[in-house]
Coordinates of C-alpha atoms in Angstrom, one line a residue:
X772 CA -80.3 -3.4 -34.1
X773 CA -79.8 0.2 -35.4
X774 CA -82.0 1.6 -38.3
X775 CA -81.0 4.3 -41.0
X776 CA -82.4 7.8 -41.5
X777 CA -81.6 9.3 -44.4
X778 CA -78.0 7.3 -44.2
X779 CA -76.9 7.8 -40.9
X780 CA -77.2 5.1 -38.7
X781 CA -78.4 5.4 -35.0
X782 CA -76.0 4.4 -32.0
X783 CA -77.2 1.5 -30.3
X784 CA -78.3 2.2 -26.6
X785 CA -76.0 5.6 -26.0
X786 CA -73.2 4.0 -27.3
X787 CA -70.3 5.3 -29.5
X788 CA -70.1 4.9 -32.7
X789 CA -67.5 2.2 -33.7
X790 CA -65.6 3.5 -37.2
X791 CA -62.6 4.4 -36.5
X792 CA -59.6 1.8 -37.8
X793 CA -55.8 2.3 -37.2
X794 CA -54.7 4.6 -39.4
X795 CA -57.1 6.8 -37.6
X796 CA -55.7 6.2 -34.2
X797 CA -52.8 6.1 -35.0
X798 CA -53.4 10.2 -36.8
X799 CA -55.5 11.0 -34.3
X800 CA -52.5 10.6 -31.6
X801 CA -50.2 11.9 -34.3
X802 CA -51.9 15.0 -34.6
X803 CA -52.1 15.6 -30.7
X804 CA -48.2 14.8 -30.5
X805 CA -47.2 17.4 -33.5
X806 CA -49.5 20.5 -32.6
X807 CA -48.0 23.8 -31.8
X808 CA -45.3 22.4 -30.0
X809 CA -43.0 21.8 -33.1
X810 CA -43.9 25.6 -34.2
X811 CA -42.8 27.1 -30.6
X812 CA -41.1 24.3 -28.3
X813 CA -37.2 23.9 -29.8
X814 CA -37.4 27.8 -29.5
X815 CA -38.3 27.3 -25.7
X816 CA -36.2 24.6 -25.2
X817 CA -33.3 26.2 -26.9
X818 CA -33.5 29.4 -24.4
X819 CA -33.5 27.7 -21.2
X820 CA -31.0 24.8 -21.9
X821 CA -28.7 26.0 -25.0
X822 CA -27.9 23.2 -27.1
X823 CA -28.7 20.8 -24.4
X824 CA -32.3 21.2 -24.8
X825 CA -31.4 18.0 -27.3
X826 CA -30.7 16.3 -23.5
X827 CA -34.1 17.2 -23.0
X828 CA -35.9 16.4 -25.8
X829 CA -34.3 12.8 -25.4
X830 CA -35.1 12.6 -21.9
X831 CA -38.7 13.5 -22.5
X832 CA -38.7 11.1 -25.0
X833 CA -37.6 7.8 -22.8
X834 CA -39.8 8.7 -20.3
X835 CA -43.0 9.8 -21.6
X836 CA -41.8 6.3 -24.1
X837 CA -42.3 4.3 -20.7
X838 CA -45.8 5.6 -20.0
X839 CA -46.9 5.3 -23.4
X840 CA -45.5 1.8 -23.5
X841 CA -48.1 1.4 -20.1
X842 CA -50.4 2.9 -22.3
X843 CA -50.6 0.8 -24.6
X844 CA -50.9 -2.6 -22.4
X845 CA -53.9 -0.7 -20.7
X846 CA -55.5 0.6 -23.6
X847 CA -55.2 -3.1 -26.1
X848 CA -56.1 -4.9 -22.8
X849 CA -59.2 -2.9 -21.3
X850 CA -59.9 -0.9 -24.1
X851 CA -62.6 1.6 -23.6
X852 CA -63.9 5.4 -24.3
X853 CA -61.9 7.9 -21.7
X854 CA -59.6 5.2 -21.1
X855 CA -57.2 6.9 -18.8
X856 CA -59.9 7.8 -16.4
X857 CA -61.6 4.2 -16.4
X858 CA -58.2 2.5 -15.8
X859 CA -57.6 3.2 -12.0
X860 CA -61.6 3.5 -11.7
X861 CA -61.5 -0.7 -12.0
X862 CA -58.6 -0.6 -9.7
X863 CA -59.0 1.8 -7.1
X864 CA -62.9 2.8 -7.2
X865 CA -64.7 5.8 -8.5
X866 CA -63.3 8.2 -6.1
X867 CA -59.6 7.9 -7.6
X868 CA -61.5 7.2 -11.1
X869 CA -62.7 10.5 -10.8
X870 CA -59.5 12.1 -9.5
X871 CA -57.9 10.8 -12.7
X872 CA -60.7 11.3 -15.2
X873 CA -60.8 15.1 -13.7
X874 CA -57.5 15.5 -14.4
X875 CA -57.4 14.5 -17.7
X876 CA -60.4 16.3 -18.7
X877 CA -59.1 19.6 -17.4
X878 CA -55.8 18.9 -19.4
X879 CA -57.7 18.3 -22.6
X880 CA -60.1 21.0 -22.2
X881 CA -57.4 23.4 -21.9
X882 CA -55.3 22.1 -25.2
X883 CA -57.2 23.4 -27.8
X884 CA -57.1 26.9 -26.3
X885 CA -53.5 26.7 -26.2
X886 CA -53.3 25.8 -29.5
X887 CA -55.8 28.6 -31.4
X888 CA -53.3 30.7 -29.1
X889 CA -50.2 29.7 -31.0
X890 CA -52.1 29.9 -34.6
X891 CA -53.1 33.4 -33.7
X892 CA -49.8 34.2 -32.4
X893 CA -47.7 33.0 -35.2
X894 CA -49.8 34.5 -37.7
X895 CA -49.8 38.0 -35.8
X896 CA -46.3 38.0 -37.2
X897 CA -47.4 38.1 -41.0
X898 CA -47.3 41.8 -41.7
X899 CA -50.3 41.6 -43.9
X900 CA -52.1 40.5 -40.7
X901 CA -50.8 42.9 -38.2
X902 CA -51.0 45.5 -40.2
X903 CA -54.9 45.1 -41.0
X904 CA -56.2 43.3 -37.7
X905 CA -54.9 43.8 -33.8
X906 CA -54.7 39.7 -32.7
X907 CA -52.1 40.5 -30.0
X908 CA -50.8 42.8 -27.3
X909 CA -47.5 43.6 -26.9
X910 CA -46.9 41.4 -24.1
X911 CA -48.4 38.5 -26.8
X912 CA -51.4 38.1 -25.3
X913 CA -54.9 38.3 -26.7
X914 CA -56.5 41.6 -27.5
X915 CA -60.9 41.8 -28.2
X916 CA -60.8 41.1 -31.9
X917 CA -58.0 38.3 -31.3
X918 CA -60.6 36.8 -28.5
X919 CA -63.3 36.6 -31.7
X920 CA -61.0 35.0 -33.9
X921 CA -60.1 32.4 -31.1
X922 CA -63.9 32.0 -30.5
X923 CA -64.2 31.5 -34.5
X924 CA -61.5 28.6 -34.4
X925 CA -63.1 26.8 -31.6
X926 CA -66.1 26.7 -33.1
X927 CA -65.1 25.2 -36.3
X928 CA -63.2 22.7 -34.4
X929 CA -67.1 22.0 -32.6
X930 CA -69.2 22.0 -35.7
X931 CA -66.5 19.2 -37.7
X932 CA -66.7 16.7 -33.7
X933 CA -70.8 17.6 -33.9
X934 CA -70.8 15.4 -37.6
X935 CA -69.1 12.9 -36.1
X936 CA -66.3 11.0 -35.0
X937 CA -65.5 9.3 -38.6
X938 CA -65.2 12.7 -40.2
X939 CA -63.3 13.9 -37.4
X940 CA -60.6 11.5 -38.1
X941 CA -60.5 11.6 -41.6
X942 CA -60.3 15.8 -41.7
X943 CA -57.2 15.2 -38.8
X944 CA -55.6 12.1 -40.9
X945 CA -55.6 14.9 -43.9
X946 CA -53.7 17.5 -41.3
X947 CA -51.6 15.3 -40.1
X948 CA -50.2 13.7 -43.4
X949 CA -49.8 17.6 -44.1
X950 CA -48.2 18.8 -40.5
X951 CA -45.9 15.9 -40.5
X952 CA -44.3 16.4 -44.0
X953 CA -43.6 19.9 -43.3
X954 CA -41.8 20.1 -40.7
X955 CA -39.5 17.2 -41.9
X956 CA -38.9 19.5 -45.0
X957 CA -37.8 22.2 -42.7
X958 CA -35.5 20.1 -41.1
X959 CA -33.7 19.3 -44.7
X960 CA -34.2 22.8 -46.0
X961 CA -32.8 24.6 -43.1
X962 CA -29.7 22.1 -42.7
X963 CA -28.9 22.2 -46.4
X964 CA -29.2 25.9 -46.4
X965 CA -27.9 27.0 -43.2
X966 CA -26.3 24.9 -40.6
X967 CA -23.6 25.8 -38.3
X968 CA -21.7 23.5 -36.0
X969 CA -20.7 25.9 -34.1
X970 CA -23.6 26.6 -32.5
X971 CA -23.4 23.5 -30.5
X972 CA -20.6 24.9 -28.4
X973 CA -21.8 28.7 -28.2
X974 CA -23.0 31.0 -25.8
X975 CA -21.8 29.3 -22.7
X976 CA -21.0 26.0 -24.2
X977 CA -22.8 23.0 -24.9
X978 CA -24.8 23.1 -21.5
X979 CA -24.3 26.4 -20.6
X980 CA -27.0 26.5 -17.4
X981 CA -26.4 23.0 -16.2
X982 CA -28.5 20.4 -15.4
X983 CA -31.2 22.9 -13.6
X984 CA -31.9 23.8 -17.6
X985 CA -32.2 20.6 -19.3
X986 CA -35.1 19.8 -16.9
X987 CA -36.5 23.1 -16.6
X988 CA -37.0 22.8 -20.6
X989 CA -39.0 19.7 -20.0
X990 CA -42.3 21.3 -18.7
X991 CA -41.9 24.6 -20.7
X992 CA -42.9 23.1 -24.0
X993 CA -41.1 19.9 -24.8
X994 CA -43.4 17.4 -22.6
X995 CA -46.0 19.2 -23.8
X996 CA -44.8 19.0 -27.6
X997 CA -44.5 15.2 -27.5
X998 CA -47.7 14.5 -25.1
X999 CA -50.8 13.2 -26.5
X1000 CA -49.6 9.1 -27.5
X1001 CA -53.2 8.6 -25.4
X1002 CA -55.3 10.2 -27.5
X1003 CA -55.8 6.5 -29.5
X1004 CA -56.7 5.5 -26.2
X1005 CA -59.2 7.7 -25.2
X1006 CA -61.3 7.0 -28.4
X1007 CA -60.8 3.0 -28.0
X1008 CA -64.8 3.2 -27.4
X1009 CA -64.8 4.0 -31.1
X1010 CA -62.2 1.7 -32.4
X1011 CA -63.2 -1.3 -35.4
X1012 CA -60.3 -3.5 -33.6
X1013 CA -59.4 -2.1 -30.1
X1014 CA -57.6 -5.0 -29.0
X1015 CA -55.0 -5.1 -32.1
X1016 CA -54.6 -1.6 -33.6
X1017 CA -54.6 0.5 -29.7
X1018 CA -51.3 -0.5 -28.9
X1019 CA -49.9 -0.8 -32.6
X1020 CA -51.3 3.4 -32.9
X1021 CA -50.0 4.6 -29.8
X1022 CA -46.3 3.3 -30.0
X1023 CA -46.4 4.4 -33.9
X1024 CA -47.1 8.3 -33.6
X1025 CA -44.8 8.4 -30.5
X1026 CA -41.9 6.9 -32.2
X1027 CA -42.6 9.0 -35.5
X1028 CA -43.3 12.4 -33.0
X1029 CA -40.1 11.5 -31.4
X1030 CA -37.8 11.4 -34.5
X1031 CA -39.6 14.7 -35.5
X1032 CA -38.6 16.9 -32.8
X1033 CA -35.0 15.5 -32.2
X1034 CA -34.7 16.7 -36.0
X1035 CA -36.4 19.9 -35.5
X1036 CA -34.0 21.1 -32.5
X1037 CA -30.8 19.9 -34.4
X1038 CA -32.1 22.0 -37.5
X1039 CA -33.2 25.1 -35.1
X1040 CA -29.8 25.0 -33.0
X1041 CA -27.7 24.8 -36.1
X1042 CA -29.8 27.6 -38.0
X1043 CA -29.4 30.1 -36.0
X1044 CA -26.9 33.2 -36.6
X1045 CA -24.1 32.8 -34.4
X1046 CA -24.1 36.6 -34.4
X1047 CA -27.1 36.1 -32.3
X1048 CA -25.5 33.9 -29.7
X1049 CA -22.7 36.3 -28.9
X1050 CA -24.6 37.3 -25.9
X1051 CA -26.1 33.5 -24.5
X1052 CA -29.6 32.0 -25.0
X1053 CA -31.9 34.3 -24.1
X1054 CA -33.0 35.6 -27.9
X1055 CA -31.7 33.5 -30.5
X1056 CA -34.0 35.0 -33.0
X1057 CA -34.8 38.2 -31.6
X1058 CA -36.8 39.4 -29.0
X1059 CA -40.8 38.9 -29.2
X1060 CA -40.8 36.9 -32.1
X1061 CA -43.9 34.6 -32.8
X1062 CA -42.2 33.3 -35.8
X1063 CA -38.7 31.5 -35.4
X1064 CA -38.5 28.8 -37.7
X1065 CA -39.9 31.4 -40.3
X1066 CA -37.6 33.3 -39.3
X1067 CA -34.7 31.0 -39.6
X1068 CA -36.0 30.2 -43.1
X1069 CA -36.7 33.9 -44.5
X1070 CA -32.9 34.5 -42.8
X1071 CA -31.5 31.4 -44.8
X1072 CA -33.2 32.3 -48.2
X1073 CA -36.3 30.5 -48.2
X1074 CA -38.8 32.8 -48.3
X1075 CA -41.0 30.1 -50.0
X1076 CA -40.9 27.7 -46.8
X1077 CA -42.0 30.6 -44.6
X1078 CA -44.7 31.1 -46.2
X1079 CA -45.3 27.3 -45.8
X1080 CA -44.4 27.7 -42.3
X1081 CA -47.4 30.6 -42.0
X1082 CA -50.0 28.3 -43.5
X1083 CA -48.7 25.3 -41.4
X1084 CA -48.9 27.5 -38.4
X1085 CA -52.8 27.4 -38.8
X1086 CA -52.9 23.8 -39.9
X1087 CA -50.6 21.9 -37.3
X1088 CA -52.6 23.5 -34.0
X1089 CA -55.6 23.5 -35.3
X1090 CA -55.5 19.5 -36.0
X1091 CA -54.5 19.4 -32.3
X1092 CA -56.7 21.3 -31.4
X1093 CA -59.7 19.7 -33.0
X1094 CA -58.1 16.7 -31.9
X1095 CA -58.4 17.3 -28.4
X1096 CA -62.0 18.6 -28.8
X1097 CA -63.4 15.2 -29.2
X1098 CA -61.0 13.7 -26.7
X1099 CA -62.3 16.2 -23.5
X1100 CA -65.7 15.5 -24.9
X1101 CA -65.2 11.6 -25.1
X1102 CA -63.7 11.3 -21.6
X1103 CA -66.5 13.5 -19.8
X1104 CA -68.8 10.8 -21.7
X1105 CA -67.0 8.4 -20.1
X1106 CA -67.4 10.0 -16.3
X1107 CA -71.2 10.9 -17.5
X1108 CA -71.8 7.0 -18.1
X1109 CA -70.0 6.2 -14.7
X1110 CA -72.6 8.9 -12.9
X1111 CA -69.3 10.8 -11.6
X1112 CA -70.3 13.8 -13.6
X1113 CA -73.5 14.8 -14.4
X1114 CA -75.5 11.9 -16.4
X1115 CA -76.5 13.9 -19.3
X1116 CA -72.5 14.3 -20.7
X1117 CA -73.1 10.2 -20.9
X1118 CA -75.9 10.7 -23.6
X1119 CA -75.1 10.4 -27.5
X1120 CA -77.5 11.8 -30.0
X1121 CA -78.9 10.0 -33.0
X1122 CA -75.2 10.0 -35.1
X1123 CA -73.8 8.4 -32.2
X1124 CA -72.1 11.8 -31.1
X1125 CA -71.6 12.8 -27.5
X1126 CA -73.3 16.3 -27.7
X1127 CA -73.4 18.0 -24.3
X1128 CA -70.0 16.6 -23.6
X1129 CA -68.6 18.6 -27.0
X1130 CA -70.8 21.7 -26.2
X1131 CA -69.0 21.6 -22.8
X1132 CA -65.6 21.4 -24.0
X1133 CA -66.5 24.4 -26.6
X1134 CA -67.9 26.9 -23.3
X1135 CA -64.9 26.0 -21.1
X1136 CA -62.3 26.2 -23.6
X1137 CA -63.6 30.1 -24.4
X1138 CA -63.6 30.6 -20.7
X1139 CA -60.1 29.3 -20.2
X1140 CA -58.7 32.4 -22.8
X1141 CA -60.0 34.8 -20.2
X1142 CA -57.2 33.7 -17.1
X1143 CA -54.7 32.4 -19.7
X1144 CA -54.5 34.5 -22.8
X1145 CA -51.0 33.8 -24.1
X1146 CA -49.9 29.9 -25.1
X1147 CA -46.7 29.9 -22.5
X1148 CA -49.2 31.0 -19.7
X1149 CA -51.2 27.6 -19.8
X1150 CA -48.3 25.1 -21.1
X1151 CA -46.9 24.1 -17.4
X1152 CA -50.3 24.0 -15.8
X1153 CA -51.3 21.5 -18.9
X1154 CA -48.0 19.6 -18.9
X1155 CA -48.5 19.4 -14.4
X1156 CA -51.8 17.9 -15.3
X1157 CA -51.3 15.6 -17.9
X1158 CA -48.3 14.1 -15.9
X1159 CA -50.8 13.4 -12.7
X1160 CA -53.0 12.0 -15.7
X1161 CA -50.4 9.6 -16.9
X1162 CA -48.9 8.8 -13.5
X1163 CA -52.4 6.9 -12.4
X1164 CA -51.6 4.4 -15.2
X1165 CA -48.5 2.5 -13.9
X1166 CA -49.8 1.8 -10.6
X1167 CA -53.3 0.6 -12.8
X1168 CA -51.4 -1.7 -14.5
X1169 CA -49.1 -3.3 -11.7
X1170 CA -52.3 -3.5 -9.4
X1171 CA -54.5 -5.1 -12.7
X1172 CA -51.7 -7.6 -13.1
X1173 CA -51.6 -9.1 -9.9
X1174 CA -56.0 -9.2 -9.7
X1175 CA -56.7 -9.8 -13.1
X1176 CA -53.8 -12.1 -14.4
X1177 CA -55.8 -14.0 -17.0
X1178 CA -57.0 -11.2 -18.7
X1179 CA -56.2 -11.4 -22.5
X1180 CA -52.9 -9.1 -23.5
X1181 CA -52.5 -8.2 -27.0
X1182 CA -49.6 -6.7 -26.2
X1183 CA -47.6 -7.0 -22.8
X1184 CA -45.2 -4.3 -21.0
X1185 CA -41.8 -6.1 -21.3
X1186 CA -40.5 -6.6 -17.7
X1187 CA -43.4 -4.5 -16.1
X1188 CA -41.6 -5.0 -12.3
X1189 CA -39.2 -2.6 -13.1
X1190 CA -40.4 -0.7 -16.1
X1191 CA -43.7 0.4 -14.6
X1192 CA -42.3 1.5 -11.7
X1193 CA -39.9 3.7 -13.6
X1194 CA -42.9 4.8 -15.7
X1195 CA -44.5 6.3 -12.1
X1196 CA -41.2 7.7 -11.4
X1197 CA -40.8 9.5 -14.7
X1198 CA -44.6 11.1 -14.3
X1199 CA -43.3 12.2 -10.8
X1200 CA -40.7 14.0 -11.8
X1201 CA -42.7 15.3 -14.7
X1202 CA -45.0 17.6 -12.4
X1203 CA -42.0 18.3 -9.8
X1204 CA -40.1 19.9 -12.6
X1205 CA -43.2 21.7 -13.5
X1206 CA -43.1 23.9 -10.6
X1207 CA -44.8 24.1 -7.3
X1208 CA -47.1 27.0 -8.2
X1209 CA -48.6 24.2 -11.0
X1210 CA -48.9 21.7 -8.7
X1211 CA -50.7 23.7 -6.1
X1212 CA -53.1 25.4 -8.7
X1213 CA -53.5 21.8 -9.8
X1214 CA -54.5 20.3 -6.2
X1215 CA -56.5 23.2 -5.9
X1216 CA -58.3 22.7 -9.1
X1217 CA -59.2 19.0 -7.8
X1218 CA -60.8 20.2 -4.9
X1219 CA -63.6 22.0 -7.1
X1220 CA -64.0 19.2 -9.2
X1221 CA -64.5 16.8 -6.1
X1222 CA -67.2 19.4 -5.0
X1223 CA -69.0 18.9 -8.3
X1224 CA -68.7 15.1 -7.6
X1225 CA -70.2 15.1 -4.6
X1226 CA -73.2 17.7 -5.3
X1227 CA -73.6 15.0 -8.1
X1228 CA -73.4 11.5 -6.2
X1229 CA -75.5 13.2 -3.4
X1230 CA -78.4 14.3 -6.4
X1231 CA -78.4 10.8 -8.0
X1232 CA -81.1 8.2 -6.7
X1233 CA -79.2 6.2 -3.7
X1234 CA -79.9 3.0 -6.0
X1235 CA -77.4 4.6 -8.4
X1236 CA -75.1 5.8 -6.2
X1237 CA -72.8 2.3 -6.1
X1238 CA -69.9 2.1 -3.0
X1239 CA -67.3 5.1 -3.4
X1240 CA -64.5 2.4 -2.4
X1241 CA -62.7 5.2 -0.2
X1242 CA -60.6 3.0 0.9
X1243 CA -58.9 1.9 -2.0
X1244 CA -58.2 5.4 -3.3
X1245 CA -56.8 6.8 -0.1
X1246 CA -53.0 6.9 -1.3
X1247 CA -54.1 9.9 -4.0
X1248 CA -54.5 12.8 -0.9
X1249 CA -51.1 11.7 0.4
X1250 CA -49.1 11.4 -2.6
X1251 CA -50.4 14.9 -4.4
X1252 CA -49.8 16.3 -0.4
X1253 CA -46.6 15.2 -0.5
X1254 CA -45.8 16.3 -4.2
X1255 CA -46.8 19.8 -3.3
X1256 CA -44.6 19.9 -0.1
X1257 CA -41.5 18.8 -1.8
X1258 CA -42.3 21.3 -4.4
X1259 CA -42.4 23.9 -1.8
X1260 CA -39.2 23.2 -0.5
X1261 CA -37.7 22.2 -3.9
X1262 CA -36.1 24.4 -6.6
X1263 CA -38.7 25.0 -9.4
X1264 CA -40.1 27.5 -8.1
X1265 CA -39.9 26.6 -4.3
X1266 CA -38.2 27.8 -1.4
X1267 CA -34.9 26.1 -2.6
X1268 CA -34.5 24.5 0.8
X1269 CA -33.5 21.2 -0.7
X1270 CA -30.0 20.3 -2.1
X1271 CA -29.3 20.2 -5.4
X1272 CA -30.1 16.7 -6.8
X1273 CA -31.1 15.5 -3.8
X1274 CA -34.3 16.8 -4.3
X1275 CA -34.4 14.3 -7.4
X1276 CA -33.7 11.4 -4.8
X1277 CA -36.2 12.6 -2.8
X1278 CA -39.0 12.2 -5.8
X1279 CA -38.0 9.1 -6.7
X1280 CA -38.0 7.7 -3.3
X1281 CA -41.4 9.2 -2.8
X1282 CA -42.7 7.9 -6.2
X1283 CA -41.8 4.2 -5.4
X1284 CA -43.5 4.3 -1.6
X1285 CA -46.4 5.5 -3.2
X1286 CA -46.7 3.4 -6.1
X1287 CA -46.1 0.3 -3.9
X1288 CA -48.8 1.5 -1.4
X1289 CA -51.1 2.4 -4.1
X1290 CA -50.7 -1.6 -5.2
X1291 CA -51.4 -2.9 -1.0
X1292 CA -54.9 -0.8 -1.3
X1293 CA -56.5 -2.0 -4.4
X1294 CA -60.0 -3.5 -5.0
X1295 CA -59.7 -7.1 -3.8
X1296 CA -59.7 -9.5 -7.5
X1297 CA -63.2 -10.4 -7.5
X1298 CA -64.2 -6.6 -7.6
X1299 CA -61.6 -5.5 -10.1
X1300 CA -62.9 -8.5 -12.5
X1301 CA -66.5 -7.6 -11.8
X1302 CA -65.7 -3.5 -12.9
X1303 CA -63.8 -4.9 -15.9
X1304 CA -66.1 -7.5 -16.8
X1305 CA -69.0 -4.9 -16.8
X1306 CA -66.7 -2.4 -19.2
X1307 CA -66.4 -5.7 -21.5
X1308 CA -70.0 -6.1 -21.6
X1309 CA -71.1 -3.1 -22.2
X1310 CA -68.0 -2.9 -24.8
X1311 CA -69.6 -6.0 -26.6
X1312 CA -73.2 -4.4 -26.5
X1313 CA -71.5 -1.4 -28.8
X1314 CA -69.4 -4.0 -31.0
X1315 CA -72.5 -6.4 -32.0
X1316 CA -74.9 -3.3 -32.6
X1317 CA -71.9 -1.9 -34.5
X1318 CA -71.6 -4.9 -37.1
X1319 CA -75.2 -4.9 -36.5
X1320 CA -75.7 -1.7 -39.1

């Protein structure tokens, strides 16, 4: 039983502390899905598909939809802290646990970068700011006092995760009640005050570069701008009732994120001058501009909502970005406890809080504005990643399903035989789409973190050490192999070699070879029960100390 000090209870044995309900989860993936993609992504969207970034966005939408249906299966079923990497780690060992849990921590590490990027970038374009401090280069990216400021922001976002996870979701539920309200009053402003049909059918037409555009938009900012449904799951260590509000969280902020961006590009496309389209897509609010939808409302009249729009520009990111400070730290927790990373990111202080593993995020998220200084320099290496994150649950849940059929479901993936599949499929085409160059960087990236898994397993005592189960994760070589090589030949970014859309069939076909072999390897039933039923009990331990205080 935990004792108080001075009103803060202890965490029972290194576990998490359990406050968070489902309004929290449910703000807390919320605020990851409406960062600084609203502010910057219908403006990316719009310049590399025309009006048919809408295609896009609605594309994105179904399938990132499937995976966060997955999700939310996984996450009400087997509901733990740094969910997504424990998932295929009860299904196909610690070897492809780790490859998953590496990937999603590099992703999440790397998100609240991006985001102090696009707060320091949209403000740059105040003039008050500009003219008094240097945040940006010409070429947008960060210049010496611009670096300070960024370290500044990340360390707020440190000091409010080091209180505690309660107080971390009640300062994002705040944001997010905030960054959700405003951009739904830009939608209504900017369509009451300046919409043009026209739009729809100018500079080239509705689609005026094809197909090739409507999925080249999806990894250049709208993927990322509706990502982060998981974030509920990742903090289901933390969670009152995991097993009834996980689900119930994630499909709420991805239908309400959804709505919200659909909005936002119909209200961007129709704002725009049609002057400006005379000459295609390229700048439809001028060249260099960090601002456009403060722009578009300064153009229409409403100088008011641009100043809204500045002020929300520091808000919005800065939630996600907070946000995804305690979910990097949470899920190197979760590989700390597992003994695949260091043991000391498994340790919680007295308040229950994960320390090392937020002091880590904090170092590696300054390091990452030294190689990637601008927010459109990291967004398809992040969107690569979190797409090889997402793509290990579908295959989790079909081999879970056939090994662990009894397992309580709170909620149940509607006809899983075909929609998980599709699910794998979607994540797939996700990282083809987001270039070769990503996906090599990203294999590459892998490599060193197996290197730091094996200088770890090899320094733990061979008692701790556990079977690597090898065997069960050997599909995850051959399927990121054989992503890169059709990358290579494909056309994002590749050699081109392959015909136009039937380098599409060629994913898919890939994707459902894999996915079914990935199923034929899998932990026999009685090991995948044992892994899970040791996740439960150590999941109990935490709920019984919790009601305990």
């Amino acid at each position: 039983m935990a004792t108080s000090v001075s009103g803060t209870a202890h965490a029972p044995g290194g576990h998490l502390r359990r406050d968070v309900g489902f309004w929290g989860l449910m703000f807390v993936s919320l605020g990851s899905i409406i960062g600084s993609g609203w502010l910057l992504g219908a403006l990316t969207a719009a310049t590399l598909a025309g009006p048919a970034s809408l295609v896009s966005w609605v594309l994105a939408a179904v399938m990132l939809a499937l995976l966060a249906l997955v999700h939310a299966e996984l996450g009400a079923s087997y509901p733990a802290a740094g969910g997504t990497a424990r998932f295929p780690r009860f299904v196909f060992g610690p070897l492809a646990g780790f490859t998953a849990g590496w990937m999603a921590w590099l992703q999440a590490v790397s998100i609240a970068p991006i985001e102090v990027e696009a707060t320091l970038s949209y403000i740059d374009h105040i003039s008050w700011v500009s003219s008094r401090v240097s945040i940006l280069r010409v070429d947008g990216t960060l210049t010496p006092s611009g670096l300070v400021l960024a370290t500044l922001f990340m360390a707020v976002f440190t000091v409010i995760n080091l209180v505690g996870v309660k107080l971390m979701a009640e300062t994002n539920g705040v944001a997010v009640v905030w960054k959700t309200a405003i951009p739904l009053l830009t939608v209504v402003v900017l369509i009451s005050l300046s919409f043009h049909p026209s739009n729809f059918s100018a500079g080239g037409g509705f689609s005026p570069y094809g197909a090739h555009g409507i999925f080249a938009a999806l990894p250049a900012g709208v993927v990322f701008a509706l990502q982060g449904f998981e974030q509920a799951i990742q903090m289901a260590g933390e969670a009152r009732h995991p097993q009834r509000d996980v689900s119930r969280a994630v499909l709420a902020s991805m239908a309400v994120g959804t709505i919200v961006y659909l909005l936002l590009e119909v209200a961007f496309i129709g704002a725009i001058s049609p002057g400006n389209l005379a000459h295609g897509w390229a700048n439809p609010v001028g060249k260099g501009d960090f601002g456009p939808y403060a722009t578009l409302a300064v153009t229409a009249g409403a100088g008011w909502l641009a100043a809204l729009l500045y002020i929300d520009a520091v808000i919005s990111p800065a939630g996600t970005g907070l946000v995804y400070v305690a979910t990097s730290s949470r899920i190197s927790y979760a590989m700390g406890r597992e003994k695949e990373l260091p043991p000391v990111l498994g340790r919680v202080n007295l308040r229950g809080v994960p320390l090392t593993s937020i002091l880590l995020a904090f170092v590696v998220g300054l390091i990452a504005f030294l190689p990637f200084p601008s927010w459109q320099s990291l967004v398809g290496l992040v969107t690569s990643a979190t797409a090889i994150m997402y793509a290990f649950a579908p295959v989790s849940l079909y081999a879970l399903r056939q090994r662990d059929p009894d397992r309580p479901r709170p909620y149940r993936l509607p006809a899983y035989r075909v929609l998980s599949p599709a699910a794998f499929v979607s994540a797939n085409l996700i990282i083809y789409w987001s270039s070769y160059e990503a996906t090599w960087k990203l294999c590459v990236a892998l490599l060193v973190g197996l290197v730091i898994f094996v200088v770890n397993r090899w320094r733990l005592p061979a008692a701790d050490r556990g079977p690597l189960d090898s065997r069960s994760a050997v599909w995850v070589w051959p399927w990121l192999a054989g992503l890169v090589v059709i990358g290579y030949f494909g056309r994002y970014g590749g050699s081109k070699a392959i015909p136009n859309w039937w380098d599409l069939v060629i994913v898919v076909v890939f994707a459902v070879v894999m996915y079914e072999v990935a199923e034929k390897v899998a932990l026999n039933g009685a090991q995948v029960r044992d892994l899970v039923d040791a996740e439960a009990e150590d999941l109990a331990t935490g709920s019984v100390d919790a009601a305990a205080r």
